[in-house]
Amino acid sequence: MTAEERAAELFARLATGDRRALARAITWVEDGAPEASALMRLAYPHTGRAHVVGITGPPGAGKSTLVDRLAVELRARGQTVAIVAVDPTSPFSGGAILGDRIRMQRTLTDPGVFMRSLAARGHLGGLSPATAEVVGLLDAFGFDVVLVETVGAGQSEVEIMELAHTTCVVVIPGMGDEIQAIKAGILEIGDVFVCNKADRDGADRTVNEIEMMLDLGHMGEPGINRWPSETEGAQASQSADGAAAPDGKASVGARAGDAALRRLDRTGHHSAEELGNVASYLTRAAAHAAARHGTANPGDISWRPPVLKTVAKDGLGVAEVVDRLGEHLTFLKETGRWQARREHDAARRLEELVRERVVRATLARARAVGDFERLVRQVADRQLDPYTAADEILRSHWGG
Ligand SMILES: Nc1nc2c(ncn2[C@@H]2O[C@H](COP(=O)(O)OP(=O)(O)OP(=O)(O)O)[C@@H](O)[C@H]2O)c(=O)[nH]1
Ligand SMILES: [Mg+2]
């Protein structure tokens, strides 16, 4: 049997809802097996339905516990759930995975819940390269919601934001003061914030700090989301870089960042250096939040990320998290962002593939007749510049 035939056979089993076939399919994709691309080709038309939710946050914040409870709540609402846990540690440690299995016992026997851990295999701080494809398989299999748990560390935060429709950032009380939360780079990626372990001291303070940062970084409805006034804005843009920023989008981040900084300053317990370090981050974060959640035009509908409290180990506050995740999905769909995002993703993927194939095919033709080697020698010997050489390859071997 060829790889294509094996892929088709497995896909037929997937289509009947065979979970063992799903586990096998994921392994193929993870291992980069020869069947994987044929399988993804078959699966693609069935993707694009699931709500993909990223759950990220620092180690030990209670992400897995929360994910388990979210799964229970979603099941109670009649939705099927797939869980992908990206284990950032070595594939050999297995400790975290075992722990997750134990916590997940509540849902493991339910056919409406599927769980899989992926090792981040050498991609330290990033997602496993197969994560997007695995999510695609789960989506094609028909799960309503795919929850992707990642430890918020550097690169993975950006990757999860790109992969998920909705990103839920989990923090805990007593992570330090607001500066800690800001430095962790969480503000710009969260669509829903959860302060878990709210049974501990300091949860309200943590919630307030995040609320404050969001108020300043966000440009939603007046009254809910405060935005610096004209005078504040003018002062801010001057003190930020010594020159008044021109009016418009570019200055928005700077103004919000500076206003946020002044609020922090007022709390009085940060050194000048701490405040200085945080200034550029705030500016970037605010610009990101503005681009992601709102627009500079008052009246446009925008999303103000809610900040919730949970005690995941007891299931408290979890229903509200599910409510808000659902509302964010509705927001994406009603404002056209869901469709825009699909088109954006499709364009990116298509560009990527065309680029890859054009380059491979063109160079293969040029090599087959010795043109590539000939031109390389001429460029190396300075008889020809590389620009002219590249044009010549394209003229003779591109297309067709
Ligand atoms: N006090 C308290 N402890 C909690 C709560 N939720 C989870 N925990 C505990 O926190 C510890 C870590 O929970 P996990 O769910 O494994 O956290 P995690 O964020 O998935 O951890 P990693 O995947 O290792 O980064 C466990 O001992 C949980 O029982 C909570 O609401 N309150
Ligand atoms: Mg975990």
PDB file of N, CA and C and ligand atoms in Angstrom, residues 60 62-65 85 96 100 103 149 151, ligand 2:
ATOM      1  N   GLY A  60       2.428  25.841  36.789  1.00  0.00           N
ATOM      2  CA  GLY A  60       1.771  25.609  38.073  1.00  0.00           C
ATOM      3  C   GLY A  60       0.605  26.533  38.384  1.00  0.00           C
ATOM      4  N   GLY A  62      -2.278  26.317  37.440  1.00  0.00           N
ATOM      5  CA  GLY A  62      -3.538  25.572  37.527  1.00  0.00           C
ATOM      6  C   GLY A  62      -4.210  25.425  36.175  1.00  0.00           C
ATOM      7  N   LYS A  63      -3.426  25.532  35.114  1.00  0.00           N
ATOM      8  CA  LYS A  63      -3.983  25.459  33.759  1.00  0.00           C
ATOM      9  C   LYS A  63      -4.663  24.116  33.511  1.00  0.00           C
ATOM     10  N   SER A  64      -3.956  23.027  33.876  1.00  0.00           N
ATOM     11  CA  SER A  64      -4.529  21.696  33.606  1.00  0.00           C
ATOM     12  C   SER A  64      -5.785  21.469  34.435  1.00  0.00           C
ATOM     13  N   THR A  65      -5.743  21.935  35.663  1.00  0.00           N
ATOM     14  CA  THR A  65      -6.915  21.791  36.525  1.00  0.00           C
ATOM     15  C   THR A  65      -8.086  22.558  35.927  1.00  0.00           C
ATOM     16  N   ALA A  85      -2.346  19.199  25.334  1.00  0.00           N
ATOM     17  CA  ALA A  85      -1.427  19.781  26.303  1.00  0.00           C
ATOM     18  C   ALA A  85      -0.040  19.744  25.697  1.00  0.00           C
ATOM     19  N   ALA A  96       4.881  15.646  33.906  1.00  0.00           N
ATOM     20  CA  ALA A  96       3.738  16.546  33.772  1.00  0.00           C
ATOM     21  C   ALA A  96       2.570  15.818  33.127  1.00  0.00           C
ATOM     22  N   ASP A 100      -1.153  15.228  34.539  1.00  0.00           N
ATOM     23  CA  ASP A 100      -2.342  15.657  33.811  1.00  0.00           C
ATOM     24  C   ASP A 100      -3.336  14.510  33.685  1.00  0.00           C
ATOM     25  N   ARG A 103      -5.216  14.159  36.864  1.00  0.00           N
ATOM     26  CA  ARG A 103      -6.207  15.223  37.043  1.00  0.00           C
ATOM     27  C   ARG A 103      -7.364  15.099  36.066  1.00  0.00           C
ATOM     28  N   GLU A 149      -3.455  23.687  25.928  1.00  0.00           N
ATOM     29  CA  GLU A 149      -2.745  24.186  27.110  1.00  0.00           C
ATOM     30  C   GLU A 149      -1.257  24.313  26.823  1.00  0.00           C
ATOM     31  N   VAL A 151       2.476  26.211  28.483  1.00  0.00           N
ATOM     32  CA  VAL A 151       3.094  27.043  29.504  1.00  0.00           C
ATOM     33  C   VAL A 151       3.510  28.343  28.836  1.00  0.00           C
TER      34      VAL A 151
HETATM   35 MG    MG B   2      -0.470  21.569  33.107  1.00  0.00          MG
END
